[in-house]
mmCIF file of C-alpha atoms in Angstrom:
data_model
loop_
_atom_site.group_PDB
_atom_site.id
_atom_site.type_symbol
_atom_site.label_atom_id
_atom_site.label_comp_id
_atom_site.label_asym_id
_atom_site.label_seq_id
_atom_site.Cartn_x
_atom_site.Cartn_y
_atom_site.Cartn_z
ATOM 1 C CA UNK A 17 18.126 70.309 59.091
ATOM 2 C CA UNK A 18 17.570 73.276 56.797
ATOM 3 C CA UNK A 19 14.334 71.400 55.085
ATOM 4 C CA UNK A 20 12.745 70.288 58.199
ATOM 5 C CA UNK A 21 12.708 74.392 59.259
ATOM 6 C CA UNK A 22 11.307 74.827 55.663
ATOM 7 C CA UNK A 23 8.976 72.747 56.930
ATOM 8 C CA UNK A 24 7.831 74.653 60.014
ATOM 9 C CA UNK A 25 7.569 77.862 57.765
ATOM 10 C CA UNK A 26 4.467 80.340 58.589
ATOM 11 C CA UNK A 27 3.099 83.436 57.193
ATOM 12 C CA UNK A 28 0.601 85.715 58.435
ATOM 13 C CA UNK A 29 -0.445 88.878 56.535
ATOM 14 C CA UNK A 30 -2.457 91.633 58.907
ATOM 15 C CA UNK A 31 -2.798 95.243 57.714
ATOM 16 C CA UNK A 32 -0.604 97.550 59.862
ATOM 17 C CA UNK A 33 -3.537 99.766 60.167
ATOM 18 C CA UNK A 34 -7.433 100.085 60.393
ATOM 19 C CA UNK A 35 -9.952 102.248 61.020
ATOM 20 C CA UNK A 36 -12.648 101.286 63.887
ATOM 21 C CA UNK A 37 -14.443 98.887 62.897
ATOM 22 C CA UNK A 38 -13.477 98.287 60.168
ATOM 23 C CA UNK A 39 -12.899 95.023 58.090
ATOM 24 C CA UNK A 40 -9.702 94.008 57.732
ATOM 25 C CA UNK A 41 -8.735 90.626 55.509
ATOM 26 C CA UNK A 42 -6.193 88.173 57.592
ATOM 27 C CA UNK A 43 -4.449 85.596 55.282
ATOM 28 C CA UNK A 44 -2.314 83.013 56.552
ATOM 29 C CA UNK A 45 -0.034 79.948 55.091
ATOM 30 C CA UNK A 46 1.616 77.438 56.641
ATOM 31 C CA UNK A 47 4.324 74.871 54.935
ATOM 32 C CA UNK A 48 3.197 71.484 55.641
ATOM 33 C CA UNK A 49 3.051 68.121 54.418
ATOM 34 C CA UNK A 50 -0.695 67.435 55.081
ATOM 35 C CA UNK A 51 -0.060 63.747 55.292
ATOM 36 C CA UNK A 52 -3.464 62.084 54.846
ATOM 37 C CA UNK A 53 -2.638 58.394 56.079
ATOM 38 C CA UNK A 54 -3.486 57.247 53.162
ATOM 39 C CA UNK A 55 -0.216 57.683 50.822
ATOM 40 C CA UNK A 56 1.904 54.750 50.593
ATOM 41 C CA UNK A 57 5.766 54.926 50.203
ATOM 42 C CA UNK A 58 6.682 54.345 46.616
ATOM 43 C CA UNK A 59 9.388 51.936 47.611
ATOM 44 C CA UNK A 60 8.364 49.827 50.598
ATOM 45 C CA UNK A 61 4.280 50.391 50.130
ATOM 46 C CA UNK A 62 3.883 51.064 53.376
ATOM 47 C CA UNK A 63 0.938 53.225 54.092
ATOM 48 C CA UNK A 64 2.958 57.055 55.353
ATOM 49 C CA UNK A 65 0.859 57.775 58.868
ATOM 50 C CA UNK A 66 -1.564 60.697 59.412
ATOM 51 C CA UNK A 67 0.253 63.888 59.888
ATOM 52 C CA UNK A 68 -1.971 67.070 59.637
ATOM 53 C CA UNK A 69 -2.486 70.754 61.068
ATOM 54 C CA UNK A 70 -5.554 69.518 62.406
ATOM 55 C CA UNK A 71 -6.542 72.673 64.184
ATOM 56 C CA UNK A 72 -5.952 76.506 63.017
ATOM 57 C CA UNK A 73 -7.019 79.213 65.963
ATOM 58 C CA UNK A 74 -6.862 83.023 65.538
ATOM 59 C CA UNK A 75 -6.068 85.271 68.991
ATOM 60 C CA UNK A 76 -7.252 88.457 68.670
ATOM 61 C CA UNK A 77 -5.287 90.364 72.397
ATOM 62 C CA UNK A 78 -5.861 87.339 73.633
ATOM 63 C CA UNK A 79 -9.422 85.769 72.831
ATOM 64 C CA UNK A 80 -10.522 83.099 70.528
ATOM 65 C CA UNK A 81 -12.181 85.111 67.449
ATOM 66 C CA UNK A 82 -12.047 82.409 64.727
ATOM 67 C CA UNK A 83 -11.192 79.315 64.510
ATOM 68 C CA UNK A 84 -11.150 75.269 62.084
ATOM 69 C CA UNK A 85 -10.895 72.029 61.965
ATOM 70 C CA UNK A 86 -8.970 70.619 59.658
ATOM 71 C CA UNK A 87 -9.081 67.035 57.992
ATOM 72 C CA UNK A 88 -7.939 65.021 55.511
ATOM 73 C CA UNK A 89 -9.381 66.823 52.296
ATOM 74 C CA UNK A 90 -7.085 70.181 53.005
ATOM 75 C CA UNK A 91 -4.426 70.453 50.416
ATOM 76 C CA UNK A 92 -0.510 70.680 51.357
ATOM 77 C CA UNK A 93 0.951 74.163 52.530
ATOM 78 C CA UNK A 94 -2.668 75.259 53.319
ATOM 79 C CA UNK A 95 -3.829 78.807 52.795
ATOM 80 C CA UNK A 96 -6.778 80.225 54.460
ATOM 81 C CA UNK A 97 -8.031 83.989 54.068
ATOM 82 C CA UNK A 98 -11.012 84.959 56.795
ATOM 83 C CA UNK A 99 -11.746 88.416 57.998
ATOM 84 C CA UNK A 100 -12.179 90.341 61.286
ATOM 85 C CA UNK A 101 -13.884 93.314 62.449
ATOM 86 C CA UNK A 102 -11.151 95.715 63.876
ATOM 87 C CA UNK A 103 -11.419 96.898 67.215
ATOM 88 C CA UNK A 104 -8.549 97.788 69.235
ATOM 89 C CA UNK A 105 -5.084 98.136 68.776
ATOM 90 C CA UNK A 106 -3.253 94.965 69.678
ATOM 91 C CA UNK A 107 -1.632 91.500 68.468
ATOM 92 C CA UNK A 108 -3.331 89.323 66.122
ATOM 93 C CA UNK A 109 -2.098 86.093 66.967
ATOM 94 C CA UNK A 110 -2.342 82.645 64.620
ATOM 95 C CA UNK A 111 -1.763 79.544 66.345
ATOM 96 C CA UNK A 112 -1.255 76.008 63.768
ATOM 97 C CA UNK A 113 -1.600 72.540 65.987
ATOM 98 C CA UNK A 114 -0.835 69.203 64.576
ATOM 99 C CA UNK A 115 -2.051 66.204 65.196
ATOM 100 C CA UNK A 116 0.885 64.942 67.399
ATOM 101 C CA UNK A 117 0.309 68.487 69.430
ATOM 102 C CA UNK A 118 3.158 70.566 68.166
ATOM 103 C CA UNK A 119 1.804 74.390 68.098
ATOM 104 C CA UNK A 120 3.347 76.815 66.134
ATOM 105 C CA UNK A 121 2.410 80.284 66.338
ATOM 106 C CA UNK A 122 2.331 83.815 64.406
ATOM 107 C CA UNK A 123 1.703 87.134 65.172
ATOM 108 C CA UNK A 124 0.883 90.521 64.096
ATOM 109 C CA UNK A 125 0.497 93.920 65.324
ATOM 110 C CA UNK A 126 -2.116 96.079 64.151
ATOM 111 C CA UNK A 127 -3.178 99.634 65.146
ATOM 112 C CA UNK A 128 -6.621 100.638 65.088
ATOM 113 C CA UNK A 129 -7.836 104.487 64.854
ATOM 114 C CA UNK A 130 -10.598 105.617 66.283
ATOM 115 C CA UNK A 131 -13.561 107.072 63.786
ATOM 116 C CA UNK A 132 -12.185 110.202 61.409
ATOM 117 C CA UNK A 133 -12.922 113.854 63.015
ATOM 118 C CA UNK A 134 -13.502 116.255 60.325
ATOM 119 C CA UNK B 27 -29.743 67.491 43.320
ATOM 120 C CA UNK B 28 -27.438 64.805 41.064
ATOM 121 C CA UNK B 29 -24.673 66.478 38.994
ATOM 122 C CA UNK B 30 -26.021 66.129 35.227
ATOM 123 C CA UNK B 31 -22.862 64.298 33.586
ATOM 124 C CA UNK B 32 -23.454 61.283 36.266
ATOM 125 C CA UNK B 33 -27.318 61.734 34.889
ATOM 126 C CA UNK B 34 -25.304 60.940 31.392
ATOM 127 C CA UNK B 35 -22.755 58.418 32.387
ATOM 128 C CA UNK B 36 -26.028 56.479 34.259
ATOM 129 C CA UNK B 37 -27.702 56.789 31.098
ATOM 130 C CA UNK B 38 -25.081 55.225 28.744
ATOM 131 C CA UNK B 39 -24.337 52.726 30.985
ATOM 132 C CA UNK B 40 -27.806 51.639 31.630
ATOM 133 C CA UNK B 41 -27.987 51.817 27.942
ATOM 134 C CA UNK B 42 -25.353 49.066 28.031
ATOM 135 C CA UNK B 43 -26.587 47.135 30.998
ATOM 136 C CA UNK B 44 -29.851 46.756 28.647
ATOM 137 C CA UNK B 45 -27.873 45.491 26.110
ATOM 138 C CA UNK B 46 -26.414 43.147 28.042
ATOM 139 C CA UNK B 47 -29.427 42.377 29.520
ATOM 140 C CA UNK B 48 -30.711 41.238 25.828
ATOM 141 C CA UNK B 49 -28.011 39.116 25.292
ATOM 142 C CA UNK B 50 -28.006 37.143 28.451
ATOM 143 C CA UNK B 51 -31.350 38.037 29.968
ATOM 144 C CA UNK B 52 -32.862 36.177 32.437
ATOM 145 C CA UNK B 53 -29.376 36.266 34.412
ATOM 146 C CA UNK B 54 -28.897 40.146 35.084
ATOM 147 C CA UNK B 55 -32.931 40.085 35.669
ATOM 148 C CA UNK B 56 -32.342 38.170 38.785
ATOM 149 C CA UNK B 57 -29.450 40.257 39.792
ATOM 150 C CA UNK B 58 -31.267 43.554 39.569
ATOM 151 C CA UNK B 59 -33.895 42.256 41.827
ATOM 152 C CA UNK B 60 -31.856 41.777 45.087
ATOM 153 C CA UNK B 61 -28.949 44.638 44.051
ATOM 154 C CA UNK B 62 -29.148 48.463 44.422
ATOM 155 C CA UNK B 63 -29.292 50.098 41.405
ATOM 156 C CA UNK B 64 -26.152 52.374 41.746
ATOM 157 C CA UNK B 65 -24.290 48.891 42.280
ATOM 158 C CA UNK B 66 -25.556 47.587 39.020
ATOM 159 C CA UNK B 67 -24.211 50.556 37.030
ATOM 160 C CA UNK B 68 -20.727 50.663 38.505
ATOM 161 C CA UNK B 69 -18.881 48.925 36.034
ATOM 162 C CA UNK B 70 -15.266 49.023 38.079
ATOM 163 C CA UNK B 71 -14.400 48.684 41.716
ATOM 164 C CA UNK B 72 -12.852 52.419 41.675
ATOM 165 C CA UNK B 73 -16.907 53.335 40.675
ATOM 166 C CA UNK B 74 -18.048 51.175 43.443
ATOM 167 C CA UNK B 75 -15.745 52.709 45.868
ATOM 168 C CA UNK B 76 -17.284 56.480 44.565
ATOM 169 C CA UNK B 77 -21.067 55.168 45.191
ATOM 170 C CA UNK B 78 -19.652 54.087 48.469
ATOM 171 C CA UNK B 79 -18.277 57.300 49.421
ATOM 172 C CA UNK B 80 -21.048 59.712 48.031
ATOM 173 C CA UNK B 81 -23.109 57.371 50.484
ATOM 174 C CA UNK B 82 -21.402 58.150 53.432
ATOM 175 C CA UNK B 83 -21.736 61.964 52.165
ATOM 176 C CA UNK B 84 -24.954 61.853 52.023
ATOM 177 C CA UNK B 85 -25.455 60.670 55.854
ATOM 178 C CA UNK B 86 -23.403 62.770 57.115
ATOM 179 C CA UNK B 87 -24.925 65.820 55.524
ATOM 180 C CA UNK B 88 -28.138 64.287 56.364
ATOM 181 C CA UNK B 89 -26.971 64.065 59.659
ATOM 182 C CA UNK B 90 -26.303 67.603 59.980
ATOM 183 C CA UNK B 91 -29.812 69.247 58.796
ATOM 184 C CA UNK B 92 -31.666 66.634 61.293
ATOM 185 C CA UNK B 93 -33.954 67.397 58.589
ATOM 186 C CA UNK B 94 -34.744 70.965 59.280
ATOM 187 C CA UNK B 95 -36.004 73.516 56.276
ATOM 188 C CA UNK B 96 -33.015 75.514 54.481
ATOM 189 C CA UNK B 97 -32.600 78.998 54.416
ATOM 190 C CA UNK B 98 -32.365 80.359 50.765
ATOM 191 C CA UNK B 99 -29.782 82.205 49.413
ATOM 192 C CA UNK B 100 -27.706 81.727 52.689
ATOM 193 C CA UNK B 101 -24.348 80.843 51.830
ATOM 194 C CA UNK B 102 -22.783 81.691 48.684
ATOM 195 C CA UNK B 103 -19.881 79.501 47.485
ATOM 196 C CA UNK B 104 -17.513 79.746 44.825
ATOM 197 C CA UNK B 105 -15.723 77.076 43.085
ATOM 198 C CA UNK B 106 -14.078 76.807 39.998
ATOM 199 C CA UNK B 107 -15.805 74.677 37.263
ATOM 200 C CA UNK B 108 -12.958 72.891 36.074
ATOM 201 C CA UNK B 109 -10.060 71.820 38.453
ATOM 202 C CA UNK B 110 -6.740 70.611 36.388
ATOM 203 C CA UNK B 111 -5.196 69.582 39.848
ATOM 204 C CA UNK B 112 -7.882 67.793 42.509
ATOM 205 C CA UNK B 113 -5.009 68.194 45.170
ATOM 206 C CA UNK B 114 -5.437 72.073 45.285
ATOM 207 C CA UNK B 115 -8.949 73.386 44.160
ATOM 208 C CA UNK B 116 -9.273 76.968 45.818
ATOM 209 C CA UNK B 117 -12.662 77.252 47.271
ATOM 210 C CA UNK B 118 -14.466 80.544 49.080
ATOM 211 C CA UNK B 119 -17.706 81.125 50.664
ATOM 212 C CA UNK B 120 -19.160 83.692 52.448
ATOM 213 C CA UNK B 121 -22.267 83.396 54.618
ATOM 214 C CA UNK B 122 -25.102 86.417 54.214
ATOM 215 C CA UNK B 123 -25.648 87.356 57.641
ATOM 216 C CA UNK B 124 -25.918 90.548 60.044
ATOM 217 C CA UNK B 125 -22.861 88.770 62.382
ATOM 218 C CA UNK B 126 -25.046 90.086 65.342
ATOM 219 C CA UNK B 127 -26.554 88.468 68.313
ATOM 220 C CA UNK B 128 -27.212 85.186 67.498
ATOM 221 C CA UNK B 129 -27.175 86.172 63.439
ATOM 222 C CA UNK B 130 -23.918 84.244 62.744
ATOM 223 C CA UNK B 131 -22.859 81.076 61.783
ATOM 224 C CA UNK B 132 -21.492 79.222 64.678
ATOM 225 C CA UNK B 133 -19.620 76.775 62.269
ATOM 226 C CA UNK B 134 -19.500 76.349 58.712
ATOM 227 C CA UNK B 135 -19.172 72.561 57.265
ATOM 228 C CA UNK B 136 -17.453 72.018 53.997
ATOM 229 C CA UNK B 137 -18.039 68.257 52.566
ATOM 230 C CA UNK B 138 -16.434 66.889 49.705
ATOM 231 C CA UNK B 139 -19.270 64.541 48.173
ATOM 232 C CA UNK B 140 -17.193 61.886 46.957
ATOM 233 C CA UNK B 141 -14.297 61.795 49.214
ATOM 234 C CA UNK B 142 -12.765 59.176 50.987
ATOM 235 C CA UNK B 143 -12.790 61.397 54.336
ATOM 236 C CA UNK B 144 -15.852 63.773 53.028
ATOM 237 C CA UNK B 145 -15.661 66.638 55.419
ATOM 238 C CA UNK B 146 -13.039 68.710 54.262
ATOM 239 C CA UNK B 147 -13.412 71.515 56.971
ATOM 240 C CA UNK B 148 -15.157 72.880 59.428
ATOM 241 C CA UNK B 149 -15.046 76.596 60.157
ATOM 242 C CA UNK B 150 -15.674 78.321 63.640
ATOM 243 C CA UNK B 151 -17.125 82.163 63.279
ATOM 244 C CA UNK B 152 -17.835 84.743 66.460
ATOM 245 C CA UNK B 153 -19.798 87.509 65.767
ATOM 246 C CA UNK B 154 -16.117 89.605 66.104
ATOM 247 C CA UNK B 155 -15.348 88.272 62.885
ATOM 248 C CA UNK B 156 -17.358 91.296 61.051
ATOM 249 C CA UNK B 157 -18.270 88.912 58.182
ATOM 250 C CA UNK B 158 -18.404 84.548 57.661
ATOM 251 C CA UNK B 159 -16.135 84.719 54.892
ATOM 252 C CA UNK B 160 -13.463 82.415 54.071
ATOM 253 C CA UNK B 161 -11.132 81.455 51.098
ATOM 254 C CA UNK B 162 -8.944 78.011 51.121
ATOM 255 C CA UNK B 163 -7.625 75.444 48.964
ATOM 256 C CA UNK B 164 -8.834 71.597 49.242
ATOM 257 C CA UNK B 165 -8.491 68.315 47.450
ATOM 258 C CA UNK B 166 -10.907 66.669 45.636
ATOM 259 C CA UNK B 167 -10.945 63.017 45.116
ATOM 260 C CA UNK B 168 -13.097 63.164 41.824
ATOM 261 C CA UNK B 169 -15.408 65.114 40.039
ATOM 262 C CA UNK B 170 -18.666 66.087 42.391
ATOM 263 C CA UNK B 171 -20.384 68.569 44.417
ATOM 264 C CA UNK B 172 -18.952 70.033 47.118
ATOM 265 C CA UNK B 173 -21.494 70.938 49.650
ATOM 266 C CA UNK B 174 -21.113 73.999 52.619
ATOM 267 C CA UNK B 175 -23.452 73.756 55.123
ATOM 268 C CA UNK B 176 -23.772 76.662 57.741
ATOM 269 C CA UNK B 177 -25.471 76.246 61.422
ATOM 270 C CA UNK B 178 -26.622 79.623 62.900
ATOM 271 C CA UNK B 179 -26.269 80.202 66.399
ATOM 272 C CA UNK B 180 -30.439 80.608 65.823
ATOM 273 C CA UNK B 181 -30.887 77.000 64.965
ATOM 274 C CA UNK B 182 -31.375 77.387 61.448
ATOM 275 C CA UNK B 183 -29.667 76.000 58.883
ATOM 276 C CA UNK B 184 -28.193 76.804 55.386
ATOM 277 C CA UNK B 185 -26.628 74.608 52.529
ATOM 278 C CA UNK B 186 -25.441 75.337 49.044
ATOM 279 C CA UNK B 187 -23.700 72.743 46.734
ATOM 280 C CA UNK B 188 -21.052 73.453 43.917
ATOM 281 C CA UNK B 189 -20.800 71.043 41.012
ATOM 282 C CA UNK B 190 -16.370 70.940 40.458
ATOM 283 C CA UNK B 191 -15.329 68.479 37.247
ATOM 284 C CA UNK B 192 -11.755 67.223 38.670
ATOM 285 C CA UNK B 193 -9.537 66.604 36.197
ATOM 286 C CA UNK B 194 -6.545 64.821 38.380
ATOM 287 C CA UNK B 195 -7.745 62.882 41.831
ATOM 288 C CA UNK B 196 -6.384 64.608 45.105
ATOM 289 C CA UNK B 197 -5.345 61.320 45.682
ATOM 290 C CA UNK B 198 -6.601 61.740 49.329
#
């Protein structure tokens, strides 16, 4: 029980903070097997079926900024940095589907401030 | 366009195909007639199966430039030359673009050349994503370019292949 909710581990970095407009460097890592289908087990040489996060979206408040396809050639437990331009203060939302449709989700709040007065 | 240590390899095997070809001549002159010469050099079936693959790679990049002219200097990737473990080689690109009206990649294709599935990913930008840049890890079934191919929202097109020696197969 424990190792299958290693399994379904996920980590999502956001900065806390941003200026407007700003940049801002999102990194995410899921635990997963990345089964490719084409593994066999060692003791009955069976081929192990597919089993992949086959689809990684980011929410940013609640719109489709960024998003991939995954196949076969991704390693196991994949990490994936991308960046965003920073725009409001809200959730940052990362949403993991696998191929038999399970999502799994995490989230982030960041707070944007508006352009330095001097 | 072909990695240079496949140049080599082709070399010192054709070297030894014409050796071969002195000992029992006329029998490997009838044979290169009717076979392709990539089949002729592969001396193992795990060769023949890379030839194979790096076919398929081919099409489907050709498929994807529907043969349209490249944009220079579009995408710059970065790969490490040597990878001790094909089953995590960390990869990054980053596409040099504005990220304004329609100057922004609408998807960014990463193909493993010699893979048994050769695209590895496929990457989705909007222009809210301030800059096409993206870091990940992927497997590599031997040593061979990977290739990242990015489609503006224009309709133009950009490619830029990495040469990676693998040192242990993915194993995809």
């Amino acid at each position: 029980m424990a190792r299958e909710q290693k399994q379904h581990r996920r980590r999502l970095k956001v900065p806390a903070t941003a200026q407007k407009d700003e940049i801002i460097v999102i990194k995410c890592l899921a635990e997963h097997v990345m089964q490719t289908g084409r593994r066999r087990n060692p003791e009955t040489g069976e081929l192990i079926p597919r089993f992949l996060i086959e689809r990684l979206e980011c929410q940013y408040n609640g719109k489709v900024v960024f998003y991939a396809d995954w196949f076969n050639g991704v390693s196991a437990n994949p990490y994936l940095r991308f960046k965003l331009r920073a725009v409001e203060s809200g959730t940052i939302e990362i949403i993991w589907i696998e191929t038999d449709g399970t999502r799994t989700t995490a989230s982030a709040e960041i707070e944007v401030m508006g352009p330095r007065v001097n | 366009m072909h990695p240079t240590h496949i140049h080599r390899r082709k070399v010192m095997l054709s070297a030894g195909a014409s050796a071969l070809a002195l000992e029992c001549g006329p029998v490997l002159a009838q044979t290169s007639e009717s076979v392709p010469p990539d089949e002729l050099l592969a001396t193992t079936p795990q060769d023949a199966a890379l030839i194979v693959n790096r076919r398929k790679a081919e099409q489907i990049v050709a498929n994807m430039l529907k043969g349209r002219a490249l944009r220079d200097g579009l995408i710059e990737a970065t790969v490490p030359d040597i990878a001790e473990d094909g089953s995590a080689v960390p990869v990054s690109f980053l596409v040099n673009c504005s990220m304004k009206n329609d100057d922004y990649p609408e998807t960014v294709h990463v193909i493993g050349m010699v893979n048994p599935t050769p695209e590895v990913a496929r990457y989705h930008f909007t222009p809210a994503c301030g800059e096409a840049a993206v870091v990940f890890r992927c497997r590599m079934h031997a040593s061979s370019n990977l290739s990242f191919v990015a489609n503006m929202a224009d309709g133009t097109v950009g490619m830029t292949q990495r040469f990676v020696s693998v040192t242990a197969s993915g194993c995809i």
